[in-house]
Coordinates of N, CA and C in Angstrom, one line a residue:
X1 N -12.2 -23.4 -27.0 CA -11.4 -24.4 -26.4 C -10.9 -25.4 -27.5
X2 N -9.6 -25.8 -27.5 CA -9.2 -26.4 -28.0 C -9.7 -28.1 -28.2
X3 N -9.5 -28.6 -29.0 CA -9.8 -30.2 -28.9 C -8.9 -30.9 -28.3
X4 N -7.5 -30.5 -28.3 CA -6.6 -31.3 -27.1 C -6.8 -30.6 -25.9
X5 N -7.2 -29.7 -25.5 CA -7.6 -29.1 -24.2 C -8.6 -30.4 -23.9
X6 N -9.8 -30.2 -24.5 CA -11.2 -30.8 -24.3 C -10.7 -32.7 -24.2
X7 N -9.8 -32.8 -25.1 CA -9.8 -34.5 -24.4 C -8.8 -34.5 -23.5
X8 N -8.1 -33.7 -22.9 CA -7.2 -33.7 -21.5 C -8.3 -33.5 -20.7
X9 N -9.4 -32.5 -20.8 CA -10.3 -32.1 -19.7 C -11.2 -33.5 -19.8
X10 N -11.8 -34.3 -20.6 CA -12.6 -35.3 -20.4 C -11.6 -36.6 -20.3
X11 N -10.5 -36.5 -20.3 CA -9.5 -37.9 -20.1 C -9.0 -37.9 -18.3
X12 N -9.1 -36.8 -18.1 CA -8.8 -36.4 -16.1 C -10.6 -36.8 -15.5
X13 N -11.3 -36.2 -16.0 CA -12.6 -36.5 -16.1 C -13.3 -38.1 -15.3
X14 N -12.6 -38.3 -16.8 CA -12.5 -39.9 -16.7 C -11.7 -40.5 -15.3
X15 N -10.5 -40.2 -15.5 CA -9.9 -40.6 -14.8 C -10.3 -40.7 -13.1
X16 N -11.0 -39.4 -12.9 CA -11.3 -39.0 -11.5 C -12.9 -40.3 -11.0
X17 N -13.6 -40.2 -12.3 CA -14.3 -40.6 -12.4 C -14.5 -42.1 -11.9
X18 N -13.4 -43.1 -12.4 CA -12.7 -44.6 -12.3 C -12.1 -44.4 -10.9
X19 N -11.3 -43.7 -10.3 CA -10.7 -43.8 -9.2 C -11.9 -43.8 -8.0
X20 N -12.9 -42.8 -8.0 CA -13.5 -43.1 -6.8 C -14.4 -44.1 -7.2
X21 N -14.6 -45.1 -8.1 CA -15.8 -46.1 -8.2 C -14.8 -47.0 -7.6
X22 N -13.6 -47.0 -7.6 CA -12.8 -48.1 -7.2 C -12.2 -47.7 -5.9
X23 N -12.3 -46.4 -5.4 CA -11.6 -46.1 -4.1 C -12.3 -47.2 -3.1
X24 N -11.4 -47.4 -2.1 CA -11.6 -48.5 -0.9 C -12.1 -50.1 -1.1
X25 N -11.9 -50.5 -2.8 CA -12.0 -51.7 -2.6 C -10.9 -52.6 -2.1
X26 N -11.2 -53.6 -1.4 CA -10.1 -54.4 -0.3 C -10.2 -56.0 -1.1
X27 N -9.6 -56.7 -0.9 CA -10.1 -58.0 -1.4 C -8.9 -58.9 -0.4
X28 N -9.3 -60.0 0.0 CA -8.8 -61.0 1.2 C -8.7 -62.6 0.6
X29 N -7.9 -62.8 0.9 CA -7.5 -64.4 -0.1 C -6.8 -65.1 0.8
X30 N -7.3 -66.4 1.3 CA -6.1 -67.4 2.2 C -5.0 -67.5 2.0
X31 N -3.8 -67.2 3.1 CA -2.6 -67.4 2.6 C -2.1 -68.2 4.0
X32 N -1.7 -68.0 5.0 CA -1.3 -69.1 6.1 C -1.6 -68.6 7.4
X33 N -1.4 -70.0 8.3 CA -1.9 -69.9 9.7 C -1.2 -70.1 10.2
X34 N -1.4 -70.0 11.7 CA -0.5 -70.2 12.7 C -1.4 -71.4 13.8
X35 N -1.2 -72.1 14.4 CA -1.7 -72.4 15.5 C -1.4 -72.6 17.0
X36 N -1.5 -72.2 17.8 CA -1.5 -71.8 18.8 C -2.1 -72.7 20.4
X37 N -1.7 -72.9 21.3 CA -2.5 -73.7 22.5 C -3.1 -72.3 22.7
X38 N -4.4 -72.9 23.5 CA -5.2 -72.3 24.3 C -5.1 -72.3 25.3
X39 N -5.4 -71.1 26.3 CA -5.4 -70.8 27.5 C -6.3 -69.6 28.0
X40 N -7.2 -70.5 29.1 CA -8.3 -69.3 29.5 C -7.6 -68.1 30.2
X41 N -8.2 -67.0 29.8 CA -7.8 -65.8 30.0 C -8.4 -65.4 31.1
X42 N -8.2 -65.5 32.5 CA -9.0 -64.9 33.5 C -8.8 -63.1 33.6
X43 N -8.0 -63.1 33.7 CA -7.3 -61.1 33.8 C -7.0 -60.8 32.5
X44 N -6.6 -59.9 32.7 CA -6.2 -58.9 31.6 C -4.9 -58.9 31.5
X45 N -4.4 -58.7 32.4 CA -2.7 -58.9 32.2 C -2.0 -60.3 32.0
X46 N -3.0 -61.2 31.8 CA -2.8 -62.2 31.1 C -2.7 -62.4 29.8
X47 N -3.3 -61.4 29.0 CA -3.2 -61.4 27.7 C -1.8 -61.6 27.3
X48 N -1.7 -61.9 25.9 CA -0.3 -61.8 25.5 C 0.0 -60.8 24.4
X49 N 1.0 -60.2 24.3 CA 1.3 -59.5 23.3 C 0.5 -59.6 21.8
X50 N 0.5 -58.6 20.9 CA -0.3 -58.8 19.5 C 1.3 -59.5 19.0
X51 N 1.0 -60.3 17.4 CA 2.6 -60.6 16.8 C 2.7 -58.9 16.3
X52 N 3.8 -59.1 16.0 CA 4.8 -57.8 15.2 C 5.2 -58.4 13.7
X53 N 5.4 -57.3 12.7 CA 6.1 -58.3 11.8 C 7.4 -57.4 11.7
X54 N 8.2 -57.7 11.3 CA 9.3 -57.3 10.8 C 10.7 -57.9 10.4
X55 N 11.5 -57.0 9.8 CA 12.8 -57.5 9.0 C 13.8 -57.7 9.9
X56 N 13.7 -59.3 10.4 CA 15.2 -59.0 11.8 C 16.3 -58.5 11.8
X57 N 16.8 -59.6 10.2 CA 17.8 -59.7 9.6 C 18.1 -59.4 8.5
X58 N 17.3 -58.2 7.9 CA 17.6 -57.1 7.2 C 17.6 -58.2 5.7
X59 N 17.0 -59.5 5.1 CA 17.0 -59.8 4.2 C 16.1 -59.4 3.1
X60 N 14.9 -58.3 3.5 CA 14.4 -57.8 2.5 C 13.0 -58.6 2.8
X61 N 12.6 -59.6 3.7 CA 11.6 -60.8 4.1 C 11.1 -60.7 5.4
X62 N 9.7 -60.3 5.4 CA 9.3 -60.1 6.5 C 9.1 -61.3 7.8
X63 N 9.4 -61.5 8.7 CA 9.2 -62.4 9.5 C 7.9 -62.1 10.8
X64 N 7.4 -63.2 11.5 CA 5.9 -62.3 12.3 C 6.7 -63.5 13.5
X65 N 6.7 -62.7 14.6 CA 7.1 -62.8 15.8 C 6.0 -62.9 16.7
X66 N 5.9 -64.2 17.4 CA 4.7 -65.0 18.1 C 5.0 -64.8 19.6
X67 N 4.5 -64.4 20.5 CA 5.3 -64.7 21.7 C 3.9 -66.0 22.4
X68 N 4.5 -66.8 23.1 CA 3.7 -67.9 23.5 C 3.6 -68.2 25.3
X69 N 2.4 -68.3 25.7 CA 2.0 -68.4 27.5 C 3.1 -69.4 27.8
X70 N 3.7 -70.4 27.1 CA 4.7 -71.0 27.6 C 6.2 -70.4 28.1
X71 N 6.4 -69.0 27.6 CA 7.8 -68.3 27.9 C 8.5 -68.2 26.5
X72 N 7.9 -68.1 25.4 CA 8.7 -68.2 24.2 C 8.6 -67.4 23.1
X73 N 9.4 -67.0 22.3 CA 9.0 -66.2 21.3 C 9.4 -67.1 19.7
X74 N 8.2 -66.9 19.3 CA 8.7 -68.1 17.9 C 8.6 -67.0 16.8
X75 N 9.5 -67.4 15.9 CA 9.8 -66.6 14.5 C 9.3 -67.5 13.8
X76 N 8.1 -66.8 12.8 CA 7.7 -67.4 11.5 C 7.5 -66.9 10.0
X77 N 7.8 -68.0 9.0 CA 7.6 -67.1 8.1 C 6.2 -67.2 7.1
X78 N 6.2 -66.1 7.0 CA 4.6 -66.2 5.9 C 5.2 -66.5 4.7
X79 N 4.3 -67.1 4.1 CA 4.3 -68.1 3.0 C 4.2 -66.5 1.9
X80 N 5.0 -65.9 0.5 CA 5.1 -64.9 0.5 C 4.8 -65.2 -0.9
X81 N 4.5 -66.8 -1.6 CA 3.9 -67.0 -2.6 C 2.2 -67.2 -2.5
X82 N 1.4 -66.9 -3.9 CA 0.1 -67.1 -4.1 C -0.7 -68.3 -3.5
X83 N -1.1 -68.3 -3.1 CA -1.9 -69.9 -2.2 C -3.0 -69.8 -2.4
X84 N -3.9 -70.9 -3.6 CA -5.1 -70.3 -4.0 C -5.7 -71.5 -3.7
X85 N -5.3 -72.6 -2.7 CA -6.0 -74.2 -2.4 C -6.4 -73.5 -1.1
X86 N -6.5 -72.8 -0.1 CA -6.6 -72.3 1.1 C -5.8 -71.9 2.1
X87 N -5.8 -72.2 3.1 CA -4.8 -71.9 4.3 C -3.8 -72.8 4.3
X88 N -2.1 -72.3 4.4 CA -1.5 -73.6 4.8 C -0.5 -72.9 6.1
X89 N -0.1 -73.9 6.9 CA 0.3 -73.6 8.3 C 1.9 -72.5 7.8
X90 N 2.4 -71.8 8.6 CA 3.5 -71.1 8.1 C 4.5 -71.5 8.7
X91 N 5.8 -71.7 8.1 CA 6.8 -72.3 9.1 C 7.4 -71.4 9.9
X92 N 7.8 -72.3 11.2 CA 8.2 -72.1 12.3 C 10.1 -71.9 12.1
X93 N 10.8 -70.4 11.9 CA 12.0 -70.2 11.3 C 12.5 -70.7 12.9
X94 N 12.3 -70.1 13.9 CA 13.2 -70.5 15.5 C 12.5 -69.8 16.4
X95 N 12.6 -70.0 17.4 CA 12.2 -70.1 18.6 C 13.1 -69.7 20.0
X96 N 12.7 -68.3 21.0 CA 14.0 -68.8 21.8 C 13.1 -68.5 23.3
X97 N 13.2 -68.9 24.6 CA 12.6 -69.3 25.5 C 13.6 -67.9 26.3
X98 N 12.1 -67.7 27.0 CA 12.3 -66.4 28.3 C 12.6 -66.8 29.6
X99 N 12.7 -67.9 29.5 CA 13.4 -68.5 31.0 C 14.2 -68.2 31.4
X100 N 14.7 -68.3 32.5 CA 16.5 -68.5 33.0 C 16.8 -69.6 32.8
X101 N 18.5 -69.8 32.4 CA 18.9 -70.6 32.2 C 19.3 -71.7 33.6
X102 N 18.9 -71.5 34.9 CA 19.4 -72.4 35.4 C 17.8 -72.5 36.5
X103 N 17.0 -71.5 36.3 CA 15.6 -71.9 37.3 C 14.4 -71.8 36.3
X104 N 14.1 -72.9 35.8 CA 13.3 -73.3 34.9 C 11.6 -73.1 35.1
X105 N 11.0 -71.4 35.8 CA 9.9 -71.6 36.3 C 9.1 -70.4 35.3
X106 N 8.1 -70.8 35.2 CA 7.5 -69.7 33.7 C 6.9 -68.6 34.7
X107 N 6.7 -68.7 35.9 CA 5.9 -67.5 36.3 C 6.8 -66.4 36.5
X108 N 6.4 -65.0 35.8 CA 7.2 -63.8 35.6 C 7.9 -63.4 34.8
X109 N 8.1 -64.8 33.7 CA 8.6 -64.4 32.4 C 8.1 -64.9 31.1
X110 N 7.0 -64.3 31.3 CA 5.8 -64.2 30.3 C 5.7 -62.7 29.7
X111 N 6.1 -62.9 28.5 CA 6.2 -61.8 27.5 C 4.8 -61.0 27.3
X112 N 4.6 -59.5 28.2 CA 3.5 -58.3 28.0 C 3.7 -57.9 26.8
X113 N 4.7 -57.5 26.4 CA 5.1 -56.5 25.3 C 6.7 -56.6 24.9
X114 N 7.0 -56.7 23.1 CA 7.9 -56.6 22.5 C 7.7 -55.7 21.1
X115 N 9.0 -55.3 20.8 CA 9.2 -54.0 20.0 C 10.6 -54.5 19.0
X116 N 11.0 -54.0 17.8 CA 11.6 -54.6 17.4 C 12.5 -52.9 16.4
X117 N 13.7 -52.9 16.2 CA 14.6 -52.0 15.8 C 15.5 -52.0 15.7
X118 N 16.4 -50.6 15.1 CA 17.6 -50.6 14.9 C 18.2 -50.3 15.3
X119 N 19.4 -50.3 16.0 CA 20.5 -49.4 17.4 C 21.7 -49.5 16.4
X120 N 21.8 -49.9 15.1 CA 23.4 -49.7 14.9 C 23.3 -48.3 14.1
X121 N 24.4 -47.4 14.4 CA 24.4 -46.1 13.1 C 25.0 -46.7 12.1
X122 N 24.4 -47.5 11.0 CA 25.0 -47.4 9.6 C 23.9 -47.3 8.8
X123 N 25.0 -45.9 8.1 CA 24.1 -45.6 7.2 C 24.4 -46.0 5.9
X124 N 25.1 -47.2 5.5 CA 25.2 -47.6 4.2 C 23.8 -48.4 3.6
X125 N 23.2 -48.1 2.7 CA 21.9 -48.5 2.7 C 22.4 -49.8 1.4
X126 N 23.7 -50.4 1.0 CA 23.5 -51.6 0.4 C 23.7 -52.6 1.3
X127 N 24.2 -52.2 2.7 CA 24.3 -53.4 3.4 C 23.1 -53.3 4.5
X128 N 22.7 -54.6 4.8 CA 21.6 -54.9 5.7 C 21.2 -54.7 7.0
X129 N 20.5 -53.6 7.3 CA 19.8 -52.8 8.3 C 19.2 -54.4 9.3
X130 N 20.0 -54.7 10.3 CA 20.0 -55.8 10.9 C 19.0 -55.3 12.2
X131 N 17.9 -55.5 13.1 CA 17.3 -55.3 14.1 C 17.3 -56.2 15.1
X132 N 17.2 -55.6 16.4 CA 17.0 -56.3 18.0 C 15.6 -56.4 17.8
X133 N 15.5 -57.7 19.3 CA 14.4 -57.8 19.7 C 14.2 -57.3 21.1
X134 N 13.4 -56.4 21.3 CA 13.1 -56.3 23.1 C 11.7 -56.6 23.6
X135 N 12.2 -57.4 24.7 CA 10.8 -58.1 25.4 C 10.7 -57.4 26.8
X136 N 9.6 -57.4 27.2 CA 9.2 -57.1 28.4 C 8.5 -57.9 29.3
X137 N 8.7 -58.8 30.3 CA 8.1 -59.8 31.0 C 6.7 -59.4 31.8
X138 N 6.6 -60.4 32.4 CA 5.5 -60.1 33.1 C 5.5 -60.1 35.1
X139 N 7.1 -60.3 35.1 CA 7.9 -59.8 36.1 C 8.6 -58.5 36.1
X140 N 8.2 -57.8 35.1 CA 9.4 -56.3 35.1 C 10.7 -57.2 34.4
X141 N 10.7 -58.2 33.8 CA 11.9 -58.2 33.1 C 12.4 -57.7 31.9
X142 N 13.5 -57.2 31.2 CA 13.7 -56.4 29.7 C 14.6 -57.3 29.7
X143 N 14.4 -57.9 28.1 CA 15.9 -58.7 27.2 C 15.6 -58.0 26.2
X144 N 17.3 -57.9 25.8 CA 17.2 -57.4 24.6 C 18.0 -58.9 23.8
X145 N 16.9 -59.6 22.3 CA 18.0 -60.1 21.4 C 18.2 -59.4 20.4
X146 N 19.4 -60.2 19.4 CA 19.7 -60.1 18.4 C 18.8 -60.2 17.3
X147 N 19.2 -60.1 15.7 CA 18.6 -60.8 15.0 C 18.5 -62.4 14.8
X148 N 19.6 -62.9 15.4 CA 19.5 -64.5 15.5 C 18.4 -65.3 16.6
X149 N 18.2 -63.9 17.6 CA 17.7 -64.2 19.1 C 18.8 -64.8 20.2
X150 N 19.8 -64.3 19.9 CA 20.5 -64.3 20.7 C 20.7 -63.6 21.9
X151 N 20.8 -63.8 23.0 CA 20.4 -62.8 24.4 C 21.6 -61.8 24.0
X152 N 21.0 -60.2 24.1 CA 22.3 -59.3 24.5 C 22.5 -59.1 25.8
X153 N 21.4 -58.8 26.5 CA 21.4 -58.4 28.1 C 20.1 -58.5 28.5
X154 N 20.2 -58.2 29.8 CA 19.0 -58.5 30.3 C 18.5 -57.7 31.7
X155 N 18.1 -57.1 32.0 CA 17.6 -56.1 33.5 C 16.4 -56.4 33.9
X156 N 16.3 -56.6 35.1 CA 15.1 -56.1 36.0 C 14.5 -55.0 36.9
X157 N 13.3 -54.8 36.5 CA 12.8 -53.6 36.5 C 12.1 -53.6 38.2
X158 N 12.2 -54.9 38.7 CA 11.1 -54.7 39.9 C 11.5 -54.3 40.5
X159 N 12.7 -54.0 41.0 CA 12.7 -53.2 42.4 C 12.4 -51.4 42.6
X160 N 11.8 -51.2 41.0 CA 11.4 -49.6 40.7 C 9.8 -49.6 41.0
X161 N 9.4 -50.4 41.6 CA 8.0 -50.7 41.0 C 7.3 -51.2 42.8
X162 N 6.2 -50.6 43.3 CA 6.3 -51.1 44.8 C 5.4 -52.4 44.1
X163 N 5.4 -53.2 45.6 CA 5.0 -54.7 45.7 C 3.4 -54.8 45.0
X164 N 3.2 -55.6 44.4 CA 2.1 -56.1 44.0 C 1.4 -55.2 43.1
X165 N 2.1 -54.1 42.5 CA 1.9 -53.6 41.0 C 2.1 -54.6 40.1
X166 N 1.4 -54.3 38.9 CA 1.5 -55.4 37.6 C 1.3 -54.1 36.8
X167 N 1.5 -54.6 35.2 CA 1.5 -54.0 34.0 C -0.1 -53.7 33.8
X168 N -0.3 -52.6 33.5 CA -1.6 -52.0 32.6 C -1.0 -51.9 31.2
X169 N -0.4 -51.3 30.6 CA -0.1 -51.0 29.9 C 1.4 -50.6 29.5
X170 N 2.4 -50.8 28.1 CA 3.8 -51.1 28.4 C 3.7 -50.6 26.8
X171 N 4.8 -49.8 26.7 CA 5.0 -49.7 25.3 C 7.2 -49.6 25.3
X172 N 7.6 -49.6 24.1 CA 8.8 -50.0 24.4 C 9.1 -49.2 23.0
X173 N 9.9 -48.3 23.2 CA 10.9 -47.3 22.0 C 11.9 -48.2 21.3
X174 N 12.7 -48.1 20.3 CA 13.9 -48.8 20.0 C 14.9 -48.0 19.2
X175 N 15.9 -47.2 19.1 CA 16.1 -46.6 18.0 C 18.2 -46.7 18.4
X176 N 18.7 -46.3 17.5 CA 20.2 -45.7 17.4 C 20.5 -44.9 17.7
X177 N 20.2 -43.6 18.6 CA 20.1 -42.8 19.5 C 21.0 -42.8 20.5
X178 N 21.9 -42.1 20.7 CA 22.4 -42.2 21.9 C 22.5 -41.5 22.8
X179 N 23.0 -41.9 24.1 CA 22.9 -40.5 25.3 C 24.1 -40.7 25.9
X180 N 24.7 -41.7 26.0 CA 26.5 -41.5 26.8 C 27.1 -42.0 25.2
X181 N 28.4 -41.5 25.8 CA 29.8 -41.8 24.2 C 30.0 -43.6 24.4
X182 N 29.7 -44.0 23.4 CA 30.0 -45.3 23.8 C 29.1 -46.5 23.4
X183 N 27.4 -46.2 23.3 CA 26.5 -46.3 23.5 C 26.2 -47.2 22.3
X184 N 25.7 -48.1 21.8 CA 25.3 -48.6 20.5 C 23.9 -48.4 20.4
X185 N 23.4 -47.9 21.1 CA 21.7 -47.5 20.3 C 20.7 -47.6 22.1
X186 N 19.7 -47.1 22.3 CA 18.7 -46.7 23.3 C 17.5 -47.5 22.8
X187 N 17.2 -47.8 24.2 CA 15.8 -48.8 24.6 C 15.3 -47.8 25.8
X188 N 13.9 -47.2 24.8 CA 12.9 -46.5 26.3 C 11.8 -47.4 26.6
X189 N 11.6 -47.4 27.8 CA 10.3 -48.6 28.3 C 9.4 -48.0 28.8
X190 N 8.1 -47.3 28.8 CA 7.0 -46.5 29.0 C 6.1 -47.7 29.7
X191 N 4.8 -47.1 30.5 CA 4.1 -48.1 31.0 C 3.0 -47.4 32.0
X192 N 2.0 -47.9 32.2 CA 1.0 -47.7 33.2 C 1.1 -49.1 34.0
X193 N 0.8 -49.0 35.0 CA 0.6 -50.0 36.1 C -0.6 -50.2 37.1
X194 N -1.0 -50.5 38.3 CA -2.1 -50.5 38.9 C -1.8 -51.9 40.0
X195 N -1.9 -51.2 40.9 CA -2.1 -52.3 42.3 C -2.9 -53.3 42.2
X196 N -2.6 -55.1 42.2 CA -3.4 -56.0 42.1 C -3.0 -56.6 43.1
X197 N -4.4 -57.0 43.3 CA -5.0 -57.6 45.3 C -4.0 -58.7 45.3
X198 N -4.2 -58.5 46.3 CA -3.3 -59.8 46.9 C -3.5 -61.6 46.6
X199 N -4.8 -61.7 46.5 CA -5.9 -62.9 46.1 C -5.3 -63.8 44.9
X200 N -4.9 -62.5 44.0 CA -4.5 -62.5 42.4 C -2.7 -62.8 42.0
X201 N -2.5 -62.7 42.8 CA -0.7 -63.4 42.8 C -0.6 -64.3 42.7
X202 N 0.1 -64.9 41.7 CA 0.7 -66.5 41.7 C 1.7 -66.8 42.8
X203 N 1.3 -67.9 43.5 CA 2.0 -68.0 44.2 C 3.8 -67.9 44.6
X204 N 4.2 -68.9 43.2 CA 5.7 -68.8 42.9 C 6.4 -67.4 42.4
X205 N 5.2 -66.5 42.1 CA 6.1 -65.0 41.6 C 5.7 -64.6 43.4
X206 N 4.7 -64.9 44.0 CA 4.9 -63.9 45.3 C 6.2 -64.8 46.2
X207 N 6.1 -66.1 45.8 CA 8.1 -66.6 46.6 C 9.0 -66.1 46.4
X208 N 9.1 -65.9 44.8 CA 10.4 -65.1 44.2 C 10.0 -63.6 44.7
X209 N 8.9 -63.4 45.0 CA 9.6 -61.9 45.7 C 9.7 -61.5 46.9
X210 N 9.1 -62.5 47.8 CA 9.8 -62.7 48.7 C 11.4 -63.1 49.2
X211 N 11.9 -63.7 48.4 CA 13.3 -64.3 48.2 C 14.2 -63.2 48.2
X212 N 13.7 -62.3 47.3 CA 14.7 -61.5 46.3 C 14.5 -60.1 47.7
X213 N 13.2 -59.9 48.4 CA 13.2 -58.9 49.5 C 14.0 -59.1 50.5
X214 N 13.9 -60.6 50.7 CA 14.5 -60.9 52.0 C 16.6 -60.8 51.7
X215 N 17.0 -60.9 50.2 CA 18.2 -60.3 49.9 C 18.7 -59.4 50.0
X216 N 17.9 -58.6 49.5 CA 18.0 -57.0 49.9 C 17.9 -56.6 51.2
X217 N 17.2 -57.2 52.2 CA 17.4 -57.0 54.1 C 18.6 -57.4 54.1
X218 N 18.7 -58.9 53.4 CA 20.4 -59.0 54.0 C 21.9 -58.1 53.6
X219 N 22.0 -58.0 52.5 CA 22.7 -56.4 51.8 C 22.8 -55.7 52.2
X220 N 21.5 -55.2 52.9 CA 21.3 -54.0 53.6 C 22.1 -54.0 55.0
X221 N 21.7 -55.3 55.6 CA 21.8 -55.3 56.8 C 24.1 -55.6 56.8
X222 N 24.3 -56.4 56.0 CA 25.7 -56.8 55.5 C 26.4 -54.9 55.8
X223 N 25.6 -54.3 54.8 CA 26.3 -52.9 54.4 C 26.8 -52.5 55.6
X224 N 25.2 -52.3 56.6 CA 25.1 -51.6 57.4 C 26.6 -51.6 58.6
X225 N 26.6 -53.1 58.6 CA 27.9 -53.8 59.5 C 29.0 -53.3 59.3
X226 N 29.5 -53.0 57.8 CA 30.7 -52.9 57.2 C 30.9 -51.6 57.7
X227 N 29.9 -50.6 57.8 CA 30.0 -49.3 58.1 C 30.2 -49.2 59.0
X228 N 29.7 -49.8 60.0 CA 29.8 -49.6 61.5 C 31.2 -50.3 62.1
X229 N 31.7 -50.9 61.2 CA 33.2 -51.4 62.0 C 34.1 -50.3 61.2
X230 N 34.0 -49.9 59.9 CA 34.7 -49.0 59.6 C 34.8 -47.7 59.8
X231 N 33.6 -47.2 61.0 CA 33.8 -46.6 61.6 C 34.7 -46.2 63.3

């Protein structure tokens, strides 16, 4: 064997040797917080969403997306320099509220689950890969925002869902995909559900669905009319 054989074979040697004494070391260092109200958790479908992190606005800077028991989703940014005094709070970039704009009531639009993506086809990779936000309520509601958080649209899912189902579980696709000519990108909404007692209803979501049932008798019953004289 050669002598540059033999120090290639004891220099890999080495080498192998250093990597697993060092494999799986982790190390953890204060960098920023968030703080948060509290709120007792009686159910499970009370929980809130985990944050997400991601690039809304394609600046190359991650942002962590908060959703809050008040009806809100708050954008923050991590502190992305060294912080070696301890924790310091992270700022609050914006904020945008799951309410409706003209019935100001939080029950039903409390964010289970949001997902974050791209729907535009561009494939120029010097200009900035811009992503939506989609939320999922805790009414069967889907908004989709912008990267600003701006509302694009918005649907309700309850009337696919019999009475007094709630969310088990909700996951949400996001991609540039399309299925009709026309389309700027696909949102799939997946989910488990499960019948909750009657006991367990907030009051104001079982009004609103009674409101919105007793609509549908009248539509129905409206339709029914129309047919019968146009017969």
């Amino acid at each position: 064997m050669r002598k540059r054989d033999l120090a290639i074979l004891m220099l890999s040697a080495f080498a192998i040797f250093f990597s697993l004494q060092h494999e799986g070391d982790l190390s953890f260092k204060e960098a920023w917080f968030h703080l948060s109200e509290e709120y007792p958790i009686k159910y499970e479908a009370e929980r809130l969403p985990p944050p997400i992190v991601s690039d809304l606005n394609g600046d190359g800077k991650k942002e962590v997306l908060v959703a809050t028991h008040d009806a809100k989703i708050q954008v923050l940014e991590p502190h992305s320099r060294r912080v070696d005094e301890g924790f310091s709070e992270a700022r609050l970039l914006a904020e945008v509220s799951l309410l409706p704009d003209k019935i100001r009531i939080v029950s039903g639009r409390r964010a289970v689950a949001m997902a974050t993506g791209v729907i535009d086809r561009n494939y120029n990779h010097r200009e900035p890969r811009k992503q939506v936000l989609v939320v999922v309520t805790s009414g069967w509601s889907v908004m989709c925002f912008d990267h600003n958080l701006k509302k694009l649209w918005e649907v309700n899912l309850q009337e696919d869902f019999p009475h007094n189902a709630h969310h088990r579980e909700i996951a949400i696709s996001v991609s540039n995909y399309t299925v009709k000519h026309g389309d700027s990108g696909l949102v799939i909404i997946g989910g488990r559900m499960e019948m909750q007692p009657h006991m367990y209803i907030d009051p104001f979501e079982e009004i609103e669905m009674a409101e919105k049932s007793a609509e549908q008798h009248r539509r129905s019953a409206a339709e029914k009319e129309v047919n019968i004289h146009a017969v």
